[in-house]
Amino acid sequence: MESKIKFSKDDEKKLRDLPVSALVLFGSRVQGLARENSDYDIGVLVSNRAALEDEKKRKNLYNSLYDILSANIAKLTNIDIVFLEKTPAELKAHVIKNGQLIYGDPLAFATFKEREMIAYADFASLREIFQKATLARMA
């Protein structure tokens, strides 16, 4: 697993002041498939869901995180930030399987994993029906 993101004490203080419970690196950088110009995929778990419901608060949070992350990555590259509470089930499943906690509370990440695995299992039969219907239309 490749994680070259290390936060300074000052950045950790900035992160503590934000409604963030965890930052999770996922994608090619964790899977060992990254090239020099590969992007950084960062999943965010928030400690206060209201930060996601209000568009202005969400944009401010995104911009603050982008500033902190880009200063720590310290090279010109794309940084993709996603709020995990608002992502599709397939992406959540990928983060659960391959994600690496780079900041925050390990319990928050573990709780997210548990909650989403239960939800994913609960909807397995519906996903199967949808996939079969989609394939039938394509045939």
Coordinates of N, CA and C in Angstrom, one line a residue:
M1 N 0.8 -1.2 0.0 CA 0.0 0.0 0.0 C 0.9 1.2 0.0
E2 N 0.5 2.2 -0.9 CA 1.3 3.4 -1.0 C 0.6 4.6 -0.4
S3 N 1.1 5.0 0.7 CA 0.5 6.2 1.3 C 1.6 7.2 1.7
K4 N 1.8 8.2 0.9 CA 2.8 9.2 1.1 C 2.2 10.5 1.7
I5 N 1.0 10.4 2.2 CA 0.4 11.6 2.8 C 0.6 11.5 4.3
K6 N 1.4 12.5 4.8 CA 1.7 12.6 6.2 C 1.3 14.0 6.6
F7 N 0.5 14.1 7.6 CA 0.0 15.5 8.0 C 0.9 16.0 9.1
S8 N 1.2 17.3 9.0 CA 1.9 18.0 10.0 C 1.0 18.2 11.2
K9 N 1.6 18.6 12.3 CA 0.8 18.9 13.5 C -0.2 20.1 13.2
D10 N 0.3 21.0 12.5 CA -0.6 22.2 12.1 C -1.8 21.7 11.3
D11 N -1.5 20.8 10.3 CA -2.6 20.3 9.5 C -3.5 19.4 10.2
E12 N -3.0 18.6 11.2 CA -3.9 17.8 12.0 C -4.8 18.7 12.9
K13 N -4.3 19.9 13.3 CA -5.1 20.8 14.1 C -6.2 21.3 13.1
K14 N -5.8 21.7 11.9 CA -6.8 22.2 11.0 C -7.9 21.2 10.7
L15 N -7.5 19.9 10.5 CA -8.4 18.8 10.3 C -9.3 18.6 11.5
R16 N -8.8 18.7 12.7 CA -9.6 18.6 13.9 C -10.7 19.6 14.0
D17 N -10.4 20.8 13.4 CA -11.4 21.9 13.5 C -12.5 21.8 12.4
L18 N -12.3 20.8 11.5 CA -13.3 20.5 10.5 C -14.2 19.4 11.0
P19 N -15.4 19.3 10.4 CA -16.3 18.2 10.8 C -15.9 16.9 10.0
V20 N -14.7 16.5 10.3 CA -14.2 15.3 9.6 C -13.8 14.2 10.7
S21 N -14.4 13.0 10.5 CA -14.0 12.0 11.5 C -12.9 11.1 10.9
A22 N -12.8 11.0 9.5 CA -11.8 10.1 8.9 C -11.6 10.5 7.5
L23 N -10.3 10.3 7.1 CA -9.9 10.4 5.6 C -9.4 9.1 5.2
V24 N -9.8 8.6 4.1 CA -9.5 7.3 3.6 C -8.9 7.4 2.2
L25 N -7.7 6.9 2.0 CA -7.1 6.8 0.7 C -7.5 5.5 0.1
F26 N -8.0 5.6 -1.2 CA -8.4 4.4 -1.9 C -8.0 4.5 -3.4
G27 N -8.2 3.5 -4.2 CA -7.9 3.5 -5.6 C -6.5 3.0 -5.9
S28 N -5.9 3.4 -7.0 CA -4.7 2.9 -7.5 C -3.5 3.1 -6.5
R29 N -3.5 4.1 -5.7 CA -2.4 4.4 -4.8 C -2.4 3.4 -3.7
V30 N -3.5 2.8 -3.3 CA -3.5 1.8 -2.3 C -3.3 0.4 -2.9
Q31 N -3.8 0.2 -4.1 CA -3.8 -1.1 -4.7 C -2.4 -1.4 -5.3
G32 N -1.5 -0.5 -5.3 CA -0.2 -0.7 -5.9 C -0.2 -0.6 -7.4
L33 N -1.1 0.1 -7.9 CA -1.3 0.2 -9.4 C -1.0 1.7 -9.9
A34 N -0.5 2.5 -9.0 CA -0.4 3.9 -9.3 C 0.8 4.1 -10.2
R35 N 0.7 5.1 -11.1 CA 1.8 5.6 -11.9 C 2.1 6.9 -11.4
E36 N 3.2 7.5 -11.9 CA 3.7 8.8 -11.4 C 2.6 9.9 -11.5
N37 N 1.8 9.8 -12.5 CA 0.7 10.9 -12.7 C -0.6 10.4 -12.2
S38 N -0.7 9.3 -11.5 CA -2.0 8.9 -11.0 C -2.6 9.8 -10.0
D39 N -3.9 9.9 -10.0 CA -4.6 10.8 -9.0 C -4.6 10.2 -7.6
Y40 N -5.0 11.0 -6.7 CA -5.2 10.6 -5.3 C -6.7 10.6 -5.0
D41 N -7.2 9.4 -4.7 CA -8.6 9.3 -4.3 C -8.8 9.3 -2.8
I42 N -9.5 10.3 -2.3 CA -9.7 10.4 -0.9 C -11.2 10.4 -0.5
G43 N -11.5 9.5 0.4 CA -12.9 9.4 0.9 C -12.9 10.1 2.2
V44 N -14.0 10.8 2.4 CA -14.2 11.6 3.7 C -15.4 11.1 4.4
L45 N -15.2 10.8 5.7 CA -16.3 10.6 6.6 C -16.5 11.8 7.5
V46 N -17.7 12.3 7.5 CA -17.9 13.5 8.3 C -18.4 13.2 9.7
S47 N -18.1 14.1 10.6 CA -18.6 13.9 12.0 C -19.9 14.6 12.2
N48 N -20.3 15.4 11.3 CA -21.6 16.1 11.4 C -22.2 16.1 10.0
R49 N -23.3 15.4 9.8 CA -24.0 15.2 8.5 C -24.5 16.6 8.0
A50 N -24.8 17.5 8.9 CA -25.3 18.8 8.5 C -24.3 19.5 7.5
A51 N -23.0 19.2 7.7 CA -21.9 19.7 6.8 C -22.1 19.3 5.4
L52 N -22.8 18.2 5.1 CA -23.1 17.7 3.8 C -24.4 18.2 3.2
E53 N -25.3 18.5 4.1 CA -26.7 18.9 3.6 C -26.7 20.3 3.1
D54 N -25.9 21.2 3.7 CA -25.9 22.6 3.3 C -24.8 22.7 2.2
E55 N -25.2 23.2 1.0 CA -24.3 23.3 -0.1 C -23.1 24.2 0.2
K56 N -23.3 25.3 0.8 CA -22.2 26.2 1.1 C -21.2 25.6 2.1
K57 N -21.7 24.9 3.1 CA -20.9 24.2 4.1 C -20.1 23.1 3.4
R58 N -20.8 22.4 2.5 CA -20.1 21.3 1.8 C -19.0 21.8 1.0
K59 N -19.2 22.9 0.2 CA -18.2 23.4 -0.6 C -17.0 24.0 0.2
N60 N -17.3 24.6 1.3 CA -16.3 25.1 2.2 C -15.4 24.0 2.8
L61 N -16.1 22.9 3.2 CA -15.4 21.7 3.7 C -14.5 21.1 2.6
Y62 N -15.0 21.0 1.4 CA -14.3 20.4 0.3 C -13.0 21.3 0.0
N63 N -13.2 22.6 -0.1 CA -12.1 23.5 -0.4 C -11.0 23.4 0.7
S64 N -11.5 23.4 2.0 CA -10.5 23.3 3.1 C -9.7 22.0 3.0
L65 N -10.4 20.9 2.7 CA -9.7 19.6 2.6 C -8.8 19.6 1.4
Y66 N -9.2 20.2 0.3 CA -8.4 20.2 -0.9 C -7.1 21.0 -0.6
D67 N -7.2 22.1 0.1 CA -6.0 22.9 0.4 C -5.0 22.1 1.3
I68 N -5.5 21.5 2.3 CA -4.7 20.7 3.2 C -4.0 19.5 2.5
L69 N -4.8 18.8 1.7 CA -4.3 17.6 1.0 C -3.3 18.0 -0.1
S70 N -3.6 19.1 -0.8 CA -2.7 19.5 -1.9 C -1.3 20.0 -1.3
A71 N -1.4 20.6 -0.2 CA -0.1 21.0 0.5 C 0.7 19.8 0.9
N72 N 0.1 18.8 1.3 CA 0.8 17.6 1.8 C 1.2 16.6 0.7
I73 N 0.5 16.6 -0.4 CA 0.9 15.8 -1.5 C 2.1 16.5 -2.3
A74 N 2.0 17.8 -2.3 CA 3.2 18.6 -2.7 C 3.6 18.3 -4.2
K75 N 2.7 18.0 -5.0 CA 3.1 17.9 -6.5 C 1.8 18.1 -7.3
L76 N 2.0 18.5 -8.5 CA 0.9 18.8 -9.4 C 0.2 17.5 -9.8
T77 N -0.9 17.2 -9.3 CA -1.7 16.0 -9.6 C -3.2 16.2 -9.2
N78 N -4.0 15.4 -9.8 CA -5.4 15.5 -9.4 C -5.7 14.8 -8.0
I79 N -6.5 15.5 -7.3 CA -7.0 15.0 -6.0 C -8.5 14.9 -6.1
D80 N -9.0 13.6 -6.0 CA -10.4 13.4 -6.1 C -10.9 13.2 -4.6
I81 N -11.8 14.1 -4.2 CA -12.3 14.0 -2.8 C -13.8 13.6 -2.9
V82 N -14.2 12.6 -2.3 CA -15.6 12.2 -2.2 C -16.1 12.0 -0.8
F83 N -17.3 12.5 -0.6 CA -17.9 12.3 0.7 C -18.6 10.9 0.8
L84 N -18.0 10.0 1.5 CA -18.5 8.6 1.5 C -19.9 8.4 1.8
E85 N -20.5 9.3 2.7 CA -21.9 9.1 3.0 C -22.8 9.4 1.8
K86 N -22.3 10.0 0.7 CA -23.1 10.4 -0.4 C -22.7 9.6 -1.7
T87 N -21.9 8.6 -1.6 CA -21.4 7.8 -2.8 C -22.3 6.6 -3.0
P88 N -22.2 6.1 -4.3 CA -23.0 4.9 -4.6 C -22.4 3.7 -3.8
A89 N -23.2 2.6 -3.7 CA -22.9 1.4 -2.9 C -21.6 0.8 -3.5
E90 N -21.5 0.8 -4.8 CA -20.3 0.1 -5.4 C -19.0 0.8 -5.0
L91 N -19.0 2.1 -5.0 CA -17.8 2.8 -4.5 C -17.6 2.6 -3.1
K92 N -18.6 2.6 -2.3 CA -18.4 2.3 -0.8 C -17.8 0.9 -0.6
A93 N -18.3 -0.1 -1.4 CA -17.8 -1.4 -1.3 C -16.3 -1.5 -1.7
H94 N -15.9 -0.7 -2.7 CA -14.5 -0.6 -3.0 C -13.6 0.0 -1.9
V95 N -14.1 1.1 -1.3 CA -13.4 1.7 -0.2 C -13.3 0.8 1.0
I96 N -14.4 0.1 1.3 CA -14.4 -0.9 2.4 C -13.3 -2.0 2.1
K97 N -13.2 -2.4 0.9 CA -12.3 -3.5 0.6 C -10.8 -3.0 0.5
N98 N -10.6 -1.9 0.0 CA -9.2 -1.4 -0.3 C -8.8 -0.2 0.4
G99 N -9.7 0.5 1.1 CA -9.3 1.8 1.7 C -8.3 1.7 2.8
Q100 N -7.5 2.8 2.9 CA -6.5 2.9 3.9 C -6.7 4.2 4.7
L101 N -6.9 4.1 6.0 CA -7.2 5.2 6.8 C -5.9 6.1 6.9
I102 N -6.0 7.3 6.5 CA -4.8 8.2 6.5 C -4.9 9.3 7.6
Y103 N -6.1 9.5 8.1 CA -6.3 10.5 9.2 C -7.6 10.1 9.9
G104 N -7.6 10.3 11.2 CA -8.9 10.2 11.9 C -9.0 9.0 12.8
D105 N -10.3 8.8 13.1 CA -10.7 7.8 14.1 C -10.9 6.4 13.5
P106 N -10.0 5.5 13.9 CA -10.2 4.1 13.3 C -11.6 3.5 13.6
L107 N -12.2 3.9 14.7 CA -13.5 3.4 15.0 C -14.5 4.0 14.1
A108 N -14.4 5.2 13.6 CA -15.3 5.8 12.7 C -15.3 5.0 11.4
F109 N -14.1 4.7 10.9 CA -13.9 3.9 9.7 C -14.5 2.5 9.8
A110 N -14.2 1.9 11.0 CA -14.7 0.5 11.2 C -16.3 0.6 11.3
T111 N -16.8 1.6 11.9 CA -18.3 1.7 12.0 C -18.9 1.9 10.6
F112 N -18.3 2.7 9.8 CA -18.7 2.9 8.4 C -18.7 1.6 7.7
K113 N -17.6 0.8 7.8 CA -17.5 -0.4 7.1 C -18.6 -1.4 7.5
E114 N -18.8 -1.5 8.8 CA -19.8 -2.4 9.3 C -21.2 -2.0 8.8
R115 N -21.6 -0.7 8.9 CA -22.9 -0.2 8.5 C -23.1 -0.5 7.0
E116 N -22.1 -0.2 6.2 CA -22.3 -0.3 4.8 C -22.3 -1.8 4.3
M117 N -21.5 -2.6 5.0 CA -21.6 -4.1 4.6 C -23.0 -4.6 4.9
I118 N -23.6 -4.2 6.0 CA -24.9 -4.7 6.3 C -25.9 -4.2 5.3
A119 N -25.8 -2.9 5.0 CA -26.7 -2.3 4.0 C -26.5 -3.0 2.6
Y120 N -25.3 -3.2 2.2 CA -25.0 -3.9 0.9 C -25.6 -5.3 0.9
A121 N -25.5 -6.0 2.0 CA -26.1 -7.3 2.1 C -27.6 -7.3 2.0
D122 N -28.2 -6.3 2.7 CA -29.6 -6.2 2.7 C -30.2 -5.9 1.4
F123 N -29.5 -5.3 0.5 CA -30.0 -5.0 -0.9 C -29.5 -5.9 -1.9
A124 N -28.8 -7.0 -1.6 CA -28.3 -7.9 -2.6 C -29.3 -8.4 -3.5
S125 N -30.5 -8.8 -3.0 CA -31.5 -9.4 -3.8 C -32.1 -8.4 -4.8
L126 N -32.2 -7.1 -4.4 CA -32.7 -6.1 -5.3 C -31.6 -5.8 -6.4
R127 N -30.3 -5.8 -6.0 CA -29.3 -5.5 -7.0 C -29.3 -6.6 -8.1
E128 N -29.6 -7.9 -7.6 CA -29.6 -9.0 -8.5 C -30.8 -8.9 -9.5
I129 N -31.9 -8.5 -9.0 CA -33.1 -8.3 -9.9 C -32.8 -7.2 -10.9
F130 N -32.2 -6.1 -10.5 CA -31.9 -5.0 -11.3 C -30.9 -5.4 -12.4
Q131 N -29.9 -6.1 -12.0 CA -28.8 -6.6 -13.0 C -29.4 -7.5 -14.0
K132 N -30.3 -8.4 -13.6 CA -30.9 -9.4 -14.5 C -31.8 -8.6 -15.5
A133 N -32.6 -7.6 -15.0 CA -33.4 -6.8 -15.9 C -32.6 -6.0 -16.9
T134 N -31.5 -5.5 -16.4 CA -30.6 -4.7 -17.3 C -30.0 -5.6 -18.4
L135 N -29.6 -6.8 -18.0 CA -29.0 -7.7 -19.0 C -30.0 -8.2 -20.0
A136 N -31.3 -8.4 -19.5 CA -32.4 -8.9 -20.4 C -32.7 -7.8 -21.4
R137 N -32.6 -6.6 -21.1 CA -32.9 -5.5 -22.0 C -31.8 -5.4 -23.1
M138 N -30.6 -5.7 -22.7 CA -29.4 -5.6 -23.6 C -29.4 -6.8 -24.5
A139 N -30.0 -7.9 -24.2 CA -30.0 -9.1 -25.1 C -30.8 -9.0 -26.3

